[in-house]
Amino acid sequence: MVMHDLTGAFAPVVTPFLPDGSTDTSRFIAHCRWLIDQGAGLAPFGTNSEANSMSAGERMDLLAALIAAGLPAARLLPGTGACSAPETAMLTRHAVANGCAGVLMLPPFFYKGISDDGLYGWYADVIARVGDRRLRLYLYHIPALSGVPIAHAVIERLLRDFPGIVVGIKDSSGDWDNLSRMLERFPTLAVFPASESLISRSRPLGARGCISATVNVNPGRISRLVKEWNTPGGAALQAEVDAVRQVVQGFPMIAALKDILAAGRDDEAWRRVRAPLTGLSDAQAETLHASLRGLGFRL
């Protein structure tokens, strides 16, 4: 596994589907290649990838296809979280074997109200099952959806007991106080906010960039902002990406991202989502695209 500090804007890559509901490998690879060409990194099988509506086999097959297609493993941070430690370890071992830069790992998200000891024990179990010093693990803190917050006390224990293995975290809490305290308390931890709107506030404190849904449709501008936030044009660039983010997050996020890709590429196939999700209504899509046109946005 590549050993280096990840920085930049990463896309939790949206997953295209074929008419029969199976994953669309060709479109997936093409989209990932476009994101890389725009300067972004790839976090496939994240929340906005519909990963929790996919089987472990589908996820591993798509990851293997990316590697076989020559996508750079050094810019790959696949999501490997599942409810069980054995399944999570299986997905993680596969990512390690394929040379990915790291893995993004949800906590076990079925049981609620679990103790810090229980959560620590689950991550320790996964690490032991993987059994590979090449593993680079990025925790995924998204309590609004997982229902399982990753407390600072748990992070501290994992960093102490697994140095060089537990190396980062994606903070999707939306809580600036939590994010800023995490950056202050854990200066060696690679922290990625979940929104580009926090780049100019968090980069001075040591954040590495962002892992954001809207990198799927605005990769070039967000990638530039990670690098240029403190340049003379940084404030204007921040305002520009904020405006796009505000529009898109006003709709069901996955459906909106896919509708933007479908319209921008003149490819209706991109509108397909996997049940239980549904696509945008005609009225929603019309409002979304009118708002983006008003900003001068183009894919």
PDB file of C-alpha atoms in Angstrom:
ATOM      1  CA  MET A   1       0.000   0.000   0.000  1.00  0.00           C
ATOM      2  CA  VAL A   2       1.300   3.428  -0.943  1.00  0.00           C
ATOM      3  CA  MET A   3       2.663   5.272   2.087  1.00  0.00           C
ATOM      4  CA  HIS A   4       2.165   9.008   1.854  1.00  0.00           C
ATOM      5  CA  ASP A   5      -0.047  11.719   3.249  1.00  0.00           C
ATOM      6  CA  LEU A   6      -3.164  12.191   1.175  1.00  0.00           C
ATOM      7  CA  THR A   7      -4.277  15.718   0.376  1.00  0.00           C
ATOM      8  CA  GLY A   8      -6.779  17.204  -2.026  1.00  0.00           C
ATOM      9  CA  ALA A   9     -10.428  16.988  -2.982  1.00  0.00           C
ATOM     10  CA  PHE A  10     -11.815  13.460  -3.091  1.00  0.00           C
ATOM     11  CA  ALA A  11     -15.100  12.387  -4.668  1.00  0.00           C
ATOM     12  CA  PRO A  12     -17.259   9.706  -3.033  1.00  0.00           C
ATOM     13  CA  VAL A  13     -17.805   8.447  -6.555  1.00  0.00           C
ATOM     14  CA  VAL A  14     -21.435   8.048  -7.637  1.00  0.00           C
ATOM     15  CA  THR A  15     -22.161   4.595  -9.035  1.00  0.00           C
ATOM     16  CA  PRO A  16     -23.909   4.211 -12.412  1.00  0.00           C
ATOM     17  CA  PHE A  17     -26.295   1.315 -13.006  1.00  0.00           C
ATOM     18  CA  LEU A  18     -27.413  -0.600 -16.073  1.00  0.00           C
ATOM     19  CA  PRO A  19     -31.109  -1.019 -17.001  1.00  0.00           C
ATOM     20  CA  ASP A  20     -31.224  -4.374 -15.173  1.00  0.00           C
ATOM     21  CA  GLY A  21     -29.952  -2.694 -11.990  1.00  0.00           C
ATOM     22  CA  SER A  22     -26.425  -4.105 -12.110  1.00  0.00           C
ATOM     23  CA  THR A  23     -23.396  -1.860 -11.794  1.00  0.00           C
ATOM     24  CA  ASP A  24     -22.224  -0.138 -14.988  1.00  0.00           C
ATOM     25  CA  THR A  25     -18.478  -0.723 -15.015  1.00  0.00           C
ATOM     26  CA  SER A  26     -17.732   1.202 -18.221  1.00  0.00           C
ATOM     27  CA  ARG A  27     -19.444   4.410 -17.114  1.00  0.00           C
ATOM     28  CA  PHE A  28     -17.933   4.058 -13.649  1.00  0.00           C
ATOM     29  CA  ILE A  29     -14.386   3.843 -15.008  1.00  0.00           C
ATOM     30  CA  ALA A  30     -14.970   6.737 -17.414  1.00  0.00           C
ATOM     31  CA  HIS A  31     -16.316   8.946 -14.627  1.00  0.00           C
ATOM     32  CA  CYS A  32     -13.400   8.082 -12.339  1.00  0.00           C
ATOM     33  CA  ARG A  33     -10.916   8.853 -15.109  1.00  0.00           C
ATOM     34  CA  TRP A  34     -12.586  12.241 -15.703  1.00  0.00           C
ATOM     35  CA  LEU A  35     -12.380  13.052 -11.975  1.00  0.00           C
ATOM     36  CA  ILE A  36      -8.676  12.184 -11.874  1.00  0.00           C
ATOM     37  CA  ASP A  37      -8.043  14.258 -15.009  1.00  0.00           C
ATOM     38  CA  GLN A  38      -9.740  17.205 -13.267  1.00  0.00           C
ATOM     39  CA  GLY A  39      -7.317  16.916 -10.331  1.00  0.00           C
ATOM     40  CA  ALA A  40      -9.533  15.083  -7.838  1.00  0.00           C
ATOM     41  CA  GLY A  41      -8.957  11.893  -5.882  1.00  0.00           C
ATOM     42  CA  LEU A  42     -11.380   8.988  -5.656  1.00  0.00           C
ATOM     43  CA  ALA A  43     -13.283   7.734  -2.610  1.00  0.00           C
ATOM     44  CA  PRO A  44     -15.494   5.098  -4.238  1.00  0.00           C
ATOM     45  CA  PHE A  45     -18.082   3.248  -2.162  1.00  0.00           C
ATOM     46  CA  GLY A  46     -18.740   6.186   0.118  1.00  0.00           C
ATOM     47  CA  THR A  47     -22.139   7.409   1.274  1.00  0.00           C
ATOM     48  CA  ASN A  48     -22.984   9.057  -2.042  1.00  0.00           C
ATOM     49  CA  SER A  49     -21.823   5.980  -3.972  1.00  0.00           C
ATOM     50  CA  GLU A  50     -24.893   4.001  -2.814  1.00  0.00           C
ATOM     51  CA  ALA A  51     -22.339   1.583  -1.367  1.00  0.00           C
ATOM     52  CA  ASN A  52     -24.692   0.348   1.328  1.00  0.00           C
ATOM     53  CA  SER A  53     -27.088  -0.737  -1.427  1.00  0.00           C
ATOM     54  CA  MET A  54     -24.321  -2.799  -3.047  1.00  0.00           C
ATOM     55  CA  SER A  55     -22.911  -6.221  -2.256  1.00  0.00           C
ATOM     56  CA  ALA A  56     -19.329  -6.759  -1.170  1.00  0.00           C
ATOM     57  CA  GLY A  57     -18.721  -8.585  -4.427  1.00  0.00           C
ATOM     58  CA  GLU A  58     -19.933  -5.645  -6.495  1.00  0.00           C
ATOM     59  CA  ARG A  59     -17.668  -3.281  -4.615  1.00  0.00           C
ATOM     60  CA  MET A  60     -14.613  -5.496  -5.007  1.00  0.00           C
ATOM     61  CA  ASP A  61     -15.312  -6.088  -8.694  1.00  0.00           C
ATOM     62  CA  LEU A  62     -15.572  -2.352  -9.393  1.00  0.00           C
ATOM     63  CA  LEU A  63     -12.384  -1.629  -7.460  1.00  0.00           C
ATOM     64  CA  ALA A  64     -10.524  -4.356  -9.359  1.00  0.00           C
ATOM     65  CA  ALA A  65     -11.838  -2.892 -12.622  1.00  0.00           C
ATOM     66  CA  LEU A  66     -10.488   0.553 -11.710  1.00  0.00           C
ATOM     67  CA  ILE A  67      -7.042  -0.875 -10.994  1.00  0.00           C
ATOM     68  CA  ALA A  68      -7.090  -2.951 -14.186  1.00  0.00           C
ATOM     69  CA  ALA A  69      -8.031   0.181 -16.153  1.00  0.00           C
ATOM     70  CA  GLY A  70      -4.913   1.955 -14.869  1.00  0.00           C
ATOM     71  CA  LEU A  71      -6.511   4.367 -12.398  1.00  0.00           C
ATOM     72  CA  PRO A  72      -3.835   5.429  -9.881  1.00  0.00           C
ATOM     73  CA  ALA A  73      -4.046   3.421  -6.661  1.00  0.00           C
ATOM     74  CA  ALA A  74      -2.240   6.279  -4.903  1.00  0.00           C
ATOM     75  CA  ARG A  75      -5.387   8.411  -5.338  1.00  0.00           C
ATOM     76  CA  LEU A  76      -7.864   5.725  -4.259  1.00  0.00           C
ATOM     77  CA  LEU A  77      -9.546   5.753  -0.846  1.00  0.00           C
ATOM     78  CA  PRO A  78     -12.350   3.191  -1.127  1.00  0.00           C
ATOM     79  CA  GLY A  79     -15.031   2.812   1.492  1.00  0.00           C
ATOM     80  CA  THR A  80     -14.851  -0.592   3.164  1.00  0.00           C
ATOM     81  CA  GLY A  81     -17.194  -0.180   6.131  1.00  0.00           C
ATOM     82  CA  ALA A  82     -19.939  -2.732   6.829  1.00  0.00           C
ATOM     83  CA  CYS A  83     -21.850  -3.826   9.891  1.00  0.00           C
ATOM     84  CA  SER A  84     -19.767  -6.949  10.489  1.00  0.00           C
ATOM     85  CA  ALA A  85     -16.052  -7.054  11.193  1.00  0.00           C
ATOM     86  CA  PRO A  86     -15.465 -10.062   8.873  1.00  0.00           C
ATOM     87  CA  GLU A  87     -17.064  -8.340   5.859  1.00  0.00           C
ATOM     88  CA  THR A  88     -15.265  -5.077   6.589  1.00  0.00           C
ATOM     89  CA  ALA A  89     -11.953  -6.934   6.881  1.00  0.00           C
ATOM     90  CA  MET A  90     -12.581  -8.769   3.608  1.00  0.00           C
ATOM     91  CA  LEU A  91     -13.240  -5.520   1.728  1.00  0.00           C
ATOM     92  CA  THR A  92     -10.245  -3.907   3.401  1.00  0.00           C
ATOM     93  CA  ARG A  93      -7.847  -6.746   2.595  1.00  0.00           C
ATOM     94  CA  HIS A  94      -8.933  -6.481  -1.038  1.00  0.00           C
ATOM     95  CA  ALA A  95      -8.160  -2.746  -1.086  1.00  0.00           C
ATOM     96  CA  VAL A  96      -4.766  -3.294   0.552  1.00  0.00           C
ATOM     97  CA  ALA A  97      -3.903  -6.039  -1.916  1.00  0.00           C
ATOM     98  CA  ASN A  98      -4.747  -3.689  -4.793  1.00  0.00           C
ATOM     99  CA  GLY A  99      -2.359  -1.030  -3.472  1.00  0.00           C
ATOM    100  CA  CYS A 100      -4.911   1.608  -2.523  1.00  0.00           C
ATOM    101  CA  ALA A 101      -3.603   4.602  -0.610  1.00  0.00           C
ATOM    102  CA  GLY A 102      -5.997   3.877   2.250  1.00  0.00           C
ATOM    103  CA  VAL A 103      -9.531   2.851   3.143  1.00  0.00           C
ATOM    104  CA  LEU A 104     -12.426   4.909   4.487  1.00  0.00           C
ATOM    105  CA  MET A 105     -14.190   2.908   7.180  1.00  0.00           C
ATOM    106  CA  LEU A 106     -17.634   3.515   8.629  1.00  0.00           C
ATOM    107  CA  PRO A 107     -18.281   2.341  12.179  1.00  0.00           C
ATOM    108  CA  PRO A 108     -20.646  -0.661  12.571  1.00  0.00           C
ATOM    109  CA  PHE A 109     -23.916   1.152  11.968  1.00  0.00           C
ATOM    110  CA  PHE A 110     -26.721  -1.186  12.982  1.00  0.00           C
ATOM    111  CA  TYR A 111     -26.438  -1.249  16.767  1.00  0.00           C
ATOM    112  CA  LYS A 112     -26.969   2.120  18.413  1.00  0.00           C
ATOM    113  CA  GLY A 113     -25.811   3.376  21.784  1.00  0.00           C
ATOM    114  CA  ILE A 114     -22.656   1.264  21.710  1.00  0.00           C
ATOM    115  CA  SER A 115     -19.931   2.138  24.188  1.00  0.00           C
ATOM    116  CA  ASP A 116     -16.546   3.630  23.397  1.00  0.00           C
ATOM    117  CA  ASP A 117     -15.019   0.314  24.445  1.00  0.00           C
ATOM    118  CA  GLY A 118     -17.269  -1.542  22.014  1.00  0.00           C
ATOM    119  CA  LEU A 119     -16.460   0.754  19.110  1.00  0.00           C
ATOM    120  CA  TYR A 120     -12.742   0.642  19.828  1.00  0.00           C
ATOM    121  CA  GLY A 121     -12.948  -3.144  20.049  1.00  0.00           C
ATOM    122  CA  TRP A 122     -14.680  -3.397  16.674  1.00  0.00           C
ATOM    123  CA  TYR A 123     -12.011  -1.331  14.899  1.00  0.00           C
ATOM    124  CA  ALA A 124      -9.263  -3.293  16.679  1.00  0.00           C
ATOM    125  CA  ASP A 125     -10.896  -6.543  15.556  1.00  0.00           C
ATOM    126  CA  VAL A 126     -11.003  -5.391  11.912  1.00  0.00           C
ATOM    127  CA  ILE A 127      -7.345  -4.329  12.020  1.00  0.00           C
ATOM    128  CA  ALA A 128      -6.360  -7.705  13.488  1.00  0.00           C
ATOM    129  CA  ARG A 129      -8.371  -9.583  10.849  1.00  0.00           C
ATOM    130  CA  VAL A 130      -6.700  -7.600   8.049  1.00  0.00           C
ATOM    131  CA  GLY A 131      -3.314  -8.330   9.605  1.00  0.00           C
ATOM    132  CA  ASP A 132      -1.288  -6.164   7.260  1.00  0.00           C
ATOM    133  CA  ARG A 133       1.019  -3.314   8.274  1.00  0.00           C
ATOM    134  CA  ARG A 134       0.418  -1.697   4.907  1.00  0.00           C
ATOM    135  CA  LEU A 135      -3.122  -0.809   5.963  1.00  0.00           C
ATOM    136  CA  ARG A 136      -3.866   2.920   6.179  1.00  0.00           C
ATOM    137  CA  LEU A 137      -7.246   3.410   7.855  1.00  0.00           C
ATOM    138  CA  TYR A 138      -9.319   6.596   7.638  1.00  0.00           C
ATOM    139  CA  LEU A 139     -12.208   6.644  10.098  1.00  0.00           C
ATOM    140  CA  TYR A 140     -15.593   7.856   8.839  1.00  0.00           C
ATOM    141  CA  HIS A 141     -17.504  10.022  11.318  1.00  0.00           C
ATOM    142  CA  ILE A 142     -21.055  10.560  10.020  1.00  0.00           C
ATOM    143  CA  PRO A 143     -23.294  10.276  13.094  1.00  0.00           C
ATOM    144  CA  ALA A 144     -26.423  11.666  11.404  1.00  0.00           C
ATOM    145  CA  LEU A 145     -26.589   8.581   9.148  1.00  0.00           C
ATOM    146  CA  SER A 146     -24.579   5.921  10.995  1.00  0.00           C
ATOM    147  CA  GLY A 147     -26.044   6.729  14.410  1.00  0.00           C
ATOM    148  CA  VAL A 148     -22.618   5.833  15.816  1.00  0.00           C
ATOM    149  CA  PRO A 149     -20.425   8.837  16.610  1.00  0.00           C
ATOM    150  CA  ILE A 150     -16.667   8.309  16.805  1.00  0.00           C
ATOM    151  CA  ALA A 151     -15.702  10.078  20.026  1.00  0.00           C
ATOM    152  CA  HIS A 152     -12.346  11.781  20.472  1.00  0.00           C
ATOM    153  CA  ALA A 153     -11.535   9.297  23.231  1.00  0.00           C
ATOM    154  CA  VAL A 154     -11.872   6.436  20.716  1.00  0.00           C
ATOM    155  CA  ILE A 155      -9.707   8.257  18.166  1.00  0.00           C
ATOM    156  CA  GLU A 156      -7.048   8.833  20.828  1.00  0.00           C
ATOM    157  CA  ARG A 157      -6.927   5.121  21.746  1.00  0.00           C
ATOM    158  CA  LEU A 158      -6.762   4.004  18.120  1.00  0.00           C
ATOM    159  CA  LEU A 159      -3.941   6.434  17.341  1.00  0.00           C
ATOM    160  CA  ARG A 160      -2.042   5.248  20.421  1.00  0.00           C
ATOM    161  CA  ASP A 161      -2.478   1.524  19.790  1.00  0.00           C
ATOM    162  CA  PHE A 162      -2.259   1.471  15.983  1.00  0.00           C
ATOM    163  CA  PRO A 163       0.271   4.143  14.999  1.00  0.00           C
ATOM    164  CA  GLY A 164       0.846   4.328  11.271  1.00  0.00           C
ATOM    165  CA  ILE A 165      -2.308   2.283  10.601  1.00  0.00           C
ATOM    166  CA  VAL A 166      -5.065   4.602  11.836  1.00  0.00           C
ATOM    167  CA  VAL A 167      -4.004   7.758  10.019  1.00  0.00           C
ATOM    168  CA  GLY A 168      -7.024   9.896   9.177  1.00  0.00           C
ATOM    169  CA  ILE A 169     -10.718  10.691   9.423  1.00  0.00           C
ATOM    170  CA  LYS A 170     -13.534  12.079   7.329  1.00  0.00           C
ATOM    171  CA  ASP A 171     -15.684  14.355   9.486  1.00  0.00           C
ATOM    172  CA  SER A 172     -19.238  14.506   8.142  1.00  0.00           C
ATOM    173  CA  SER A 173     -20.732  15.757  11.398  1.00  0.00           C
ATOM    174  CA  GLY A 174     -21.285  19.294  10.107  1.00  0.00           C
ATOM    175  CA  ASP A 175     -20.165  20.451  13.559  1.00  0.00           C
ATOM    176  CA  TRP A 176     -17.446  23.083  13.254  1.00  0.00           C
ATOM    177  CA  ASP A 177     -16.582  22.865  16.950  1.00  0.00           C
ATOM    178  CA  ASN A 178     -15.951  19.124  16.634  1.00  0.00           C
ATOM    179  CA  LEU A 179     -13.878  19.608  13.483  1.00  0.00           C
ATOM    180  CA  SER A 180     -11.745  22.409  14.880  1.00  0.00           C
ATOM    181  CA  ARG A 181     -11.147  20.579  18.173  1.00  0.00           C
ATOM    182  CA  MET A 182     -10.166  17.439  16.268  1.00  0.00           C
ATOM    183  CA  LEU A 183      -7.638  19.407  14.216  1.00  0.00           C
ATOM    184  CA  GLU A 184      -6.179  20.917  17.368  1.00  0.00           C
ATOM    185  CA  ARG A 185      -6.141  17.734  19.454  1.00  0.00           C
ATOM    186  CA  PHE A 186      -4.808  15.348  16.783  1.00  0.00           C
ATOM    187  CA  PRO A 187      -2.248  17.243  14.691  1.00  0.00           C
ATOM    188  CA  THR A 188      -0.898  14.038  13.111  1.00  0.00           C
ATOM    189  CA  LEU A 189      -4.348  12.896  11.981  1.00  0.00           C
ATOM    190  CA  ALA A 190      -5.237  13.527   8.319  1.00  0.00           C
ATOM    191  CA  VAL A 191      -8.600  15.275   8.692  1.00  0.00           C
ATOM    192  CA  PHE A 192     -10.953  15.705   5.736  1.00  0.00           C
ATOM    193  CA  PRO A 193     -14.148  17.756   6.167  1.00  0.00           C
ATOM    194  CA  ALA A 194     -17.129  16.526   4.166  1.00  0.00           C
ATOM    195  CA  SER A 195     -17.853  19.854   2.493  1.00  0.00           C
ATOM    196  CA  GLU A 196     -15.779  22.157   0.329  1.00  0.00           C
ATOM    197  CA  SER A 197     -17.497  25.060   2.098  1.00  0.00           C
ATOM    198  CA  LEU A 198     -15.148  24.443   5.043  1.00  0.00           C
ATOM    199  CA  ILE A 199     -11.900  24.451   3.067  1.00  0.00           C
ATOM    200  CA  SER A 200     -10.850  28.054   3.714  1.00  0.00           C
ATOM    201  CA  ARG A 201     -11.662  27.734   7.425  1.00  0.00           C
ATOM    202  CA  SER A 202     -10.118  24.325   8.001  1.00  0.00           C
ATOM    203  CA  ARG A 203      -6.996  24.381   5.822  1.00  0.00           C
ATOM    204  CA  PRO A 204      -5.238  26.968   8.050  1.00  0.00           C
ATOM    205  CA  LEU A 205      -5.797  24.565  10.963  1.00  0.00           C
ATOM    206  CA  GLY A 206      -4.242  21.643   9.114  1.00  0.00           C
ATOM    207  CA  ALA A 207      -7.121  19.957   7.266  1.00  0.00           C
ATOM    208  CA  ARG A 208      -5.930  18.035   4.201  1.00  0.00           C
ATOM    209  CA  GLY A 209      -8.726  19.012   1.806  1.00  0.00           C
ATOM    210  CA  CYS A 210     -12.220  17.540   1.616  1.00  0.00           C
ATOM    211  CA  ILE A 211     -14.134  14.388   0.721  1.00  0.00           C
ATOM    212  CA  SER A 212     -17.275  15.905  -0.701  1.00  0.00           C
ATOM    213  CA  ALA A 213     -20.244  14.690  -2.743  1.00  0.00           C
ATOM    214  CA  THR A 214     -20.140  17.669  -5.060  1.00  0.00           C
ATOM    215  CA  VAL A 215     -16.585  16.876  -6.158  1.00  0.00           C
ATOM    216  CA  ASN A 216     -18.440  14.467  -8.480  1.00  0.00           C
ATOM    217  CA  VAL A 217     -19.711  17.418 -10.534  1.00  0.00           C
ATOM    218  CA  ASN A 218     -17.306  20.255  -9.681  1.00  0.00           C
ATOM    219  CA  PRO A 219     -13.923  18.507  -9.335  1.00  0.00           C
ATOM    220  CA  GLY A 220     -11.653  21.035 -11.017  1.00  0.00           C
ATOM    221  CA  ARG A 221     -12.761  24.084  -9.069  1.00  0.00           C
ATOM    222  CA  ILE A 222     -12.815  22.315  -5.703  1.00  0.00           C
ATOM    223  CA  SER A 223      -9.395  20.754  -6.326  1.00  0.00           C
ATOM    224  CA  ARG A 224      -8.024  24.207  -7.149  1.00  0.00           C
ATOM    225  CA  LEU A 225      -9.511  25.634  -3.967  1.00  0.00           C
ATOM    226  CA  VAL A 226      -7.706  23.057  -1.810  1.00  0.00           C
ATOM    227  CA  LYS A 227      -4.430  24.332  -3.271  1.00  0.00           C
ATOM    228  CA  GLU A 228      -5.252  28.035  -3.719  1.00  0.00           C
ATOM    229  CA  TRP A 229      -7.420  28.926  -0.715  1.00  0.00           C
ATOM    230  CA  ASN A 230      -4.775  31.369   0.576  1.00  0.00           C
ATOM    231  CA  THR A 231      -3.974  33.040  -2.759  1.00  0.00           C
ATOM    232  CA  PRO A 232      -5.421  36.377  -3.940  1.00  0.00           C
ATOM    233  CA  GLY A 233      -8.151  34.562  -5.845  1.00  0.00           C
ATOM    234  CA  GLY A 234      -8.947  32.131  -3.046  1.00  0.00           C
ATOM    235  CA  ALA A 235     -11.897  33.994  -1.551  1.00  0.00           C
ATOM    236  CA  ALA A 236     -13.634  34.337  -4.911  1.00  0.00           C
ATOM    237  CA  LEU A 237     -13.056  30.659  -5.663  1.00  0.00           C
ATOM    238  CA  GLN A 238     -14.453  29.694  -2.259  1.00  0.00           C
ATOM    239  CA  ALA A 239     -17.574  31.774  -2.908  1.00  0.00           C
ATOM    240  CA  GLU A 240     -17.992  30.161  -6.326  1.00  0.00           C
ATOM    241  CA  VAL A 241     -17.874  26.567  -5.088  1.00  0.00           C
ATOM    242  CA  ASP A 242     -20.068  27.489  -2.102  1.00  0.00           C
ATOM    243  CA  ALA A 243     -22.779  28.729  -4.426  1.00  0.00           C
ATOM    244  CA  VAL A 244     -22.838  25.482  -6.378  1.00  0.00           C
ATOM    245  CA  ARG A 245     -22.834  23.455  -3.168  1.00  0.00           C
ATOM    246  CA  GLN A 246     -25.781  25.422  -1.784  1.00  0.00           C
ATOM    247  CA  VAL A 247     -27.862  24.667  -4.845  1.00  0.00           C
ATOM    248  CA  VAL A 248     -27.078  20.963  -5.029  1.00  0.00           C
ATOM    249  CA  GLN A 249     -27.552  20.226  -1.331  1.00  0.00           C
ATOM    250  CA  GLY A 250     -31.063  21.637  -1.560  1.00  0.00           C
ATOM    251  CA  PHE A 251     -32.113  18.397  -3.289  1.00  0.00           C
ATOM    252  CA  PRO A 252     -31.703  14.683  -2.512  1.00  0.00           C
ATOM    253  CA  MET A 253     -27.951  14.590  -3.007  1.00  0.00           C
ATOM    254  CA  ILE A 254     -27.362  11.352  -4.901  1.00  0.00           C
ATOM    255  CA  ALA A 255     -30.264  11.894  -7.289  1.00  0.00           C
ATOM    256  CA  ALA A 256     -29.182  15.500  -7.878  1.00  0.00           C
ATOM    257  CA  LEU A 257     -25.582  14.542  -8.658  1.00  0.00           C
ATOM    258  CA  LYS A 258     -26.728  11.910 -11.123  1.00  0.00           C
ATOM    259  CA  ASP A 259     -29.167  14.330 -12.775  1.00  0.00           C
ATOM    260  CA  ILE A 260     -26.355  16.857 -13.253  1.00  0.00           C
ATOM    261  CA  LEU A 261     -24.136  14.190 -14.819  1.00  0.00           C
ATOM    262  CA  ALA A 262     -26.978  12.991 -17.055  1.00  0.00           C
ATOM    263  CA  ALA A 263     -27.716  16.508 -18.300  1.00  0.00           C
ATOM    264  CA  GLY A 264     -24.087  17.533 -18.664  1.00  0.00           C
ATOM    265  CA  ARG A 265     -23.188  14.385 -20.606  1.00  0.00           C
ATOM    266  CA  ASP A 266     -26.500  14.054 -22.449  1.00  0.00           C
ATOM    267  CA  ASP A 267     -26.711  10.527 -21.060  1.00  0.00           C
ATOM    268  CA  GLU A 268     -29.996   9.488 -19.441  1.00  0.00           C
ATOM    269  CA  ALA A 269     -28.388   6.344 -18.027  1.00  0.00           C
ATOM    270  CA  TRP A 270     -26.774   8.446 -15.317  1.00  0.00           C
ATOM    271  CA  ARG A 271     -30.196   9.152 -13.759  1.00  0.00           C
ATOM    272  CA  ARG A 272     -30.607   5.577 -12.546  1.00  0.00           C
ATOM    273  CA  VAL A 273     -30.453   5.035  -8.792  1.00  0.00           C
ATOM    274  CA  ARG A 274     -30.858   1.769  -6.916  1.00  0.00           C
ATOM    275  CA  ALA A 275     -33.899   1.199  -4.714  1.00  0.00           C
ATOM    276  CA  PRO A 276     -34.796   2.316  -2.128  1.00  0.00           C
ATOM    277  CA  LEU A 277     -33.676   5.653  -3.591  1.00  0.00           C
ATOM    278  CA  THR A 278     -35.640   7.422  -6.307  1.00  0.00           C
ATOM    279  CA  GLY A 279     -34.602   9.993  -8.892  1.00  0.00           C
ATOM    280  CA  LEU A 280     -35.598  13.637  -8.965  1.00  0.00           C
ATOM    281  CA  SER A 281     -39.063  14.564 -10.116  1.00  0.00           C
ATOM    282  CA  ASP A 282     -39.363  16.578 -13.328  1.00  0.00           C
ATOM    283  CA  ALA A 283     -40.117  19.692 -11.277  1.00  0.00           C
ATOM    284  CA  GLN A 284     -37.114  19.144  -9.018  1.00  0.00           C
ATOM    285  CA  ALA A 285     -34.808  18.583 -11.984  1.00  0.00           C
ATOM    286  CA  GLU A 286     -36.059  21.712 -13.731  1.00  0.00           C
ATOM    287  CA  THR A 287     -35.469  23.827 -10.617  1.00  0.00           C
ATOM    288  CA  LEU A 288     -32.017  22.310 -10.038  1.00  0.00           C
ATOM    289  CA  HIS A 289     -30.771  22.964 -13.565  1.00  0.00           C
ATOM    290  CA  ALA A 290     -32.289  26.446 -13.730  1.00  0.00           C
ATOM    291  CA  SER A 291     -30.525  27.374 -10.491  1.00  0.00           C
ATOM    292  CA  LEU A 292     -27.187  26.040 -11.749  1.00  0.00           C
ATOM    293  CA  ARG A 293     -27.564  27.877 -15.055  1.00  0.00           C
ATOM    294  CA  GLY A 294     -28.150  31.030 -13.052  1.00  0.00           C
ATOM    295  CA  LEU A 295     -24.692  30.553 -11.530  1.00  0.00           C
ATOM    296  CA  GLY A 296     -23.100  30.006 -14.922  1.00  0.00           C
ATOM    297  CA  PHE A 297     -22.272  26.427 -13.889  1.00  0.00           C
ATOM    298  CA  ARG A 298     -21.254  23.869 -16.495  1.00  0.00           C
ATOM    299  CA  LEU A 299     -20.133  20.313 -15.883  1.00  0.00           C
TER     300      LEU A 299
END
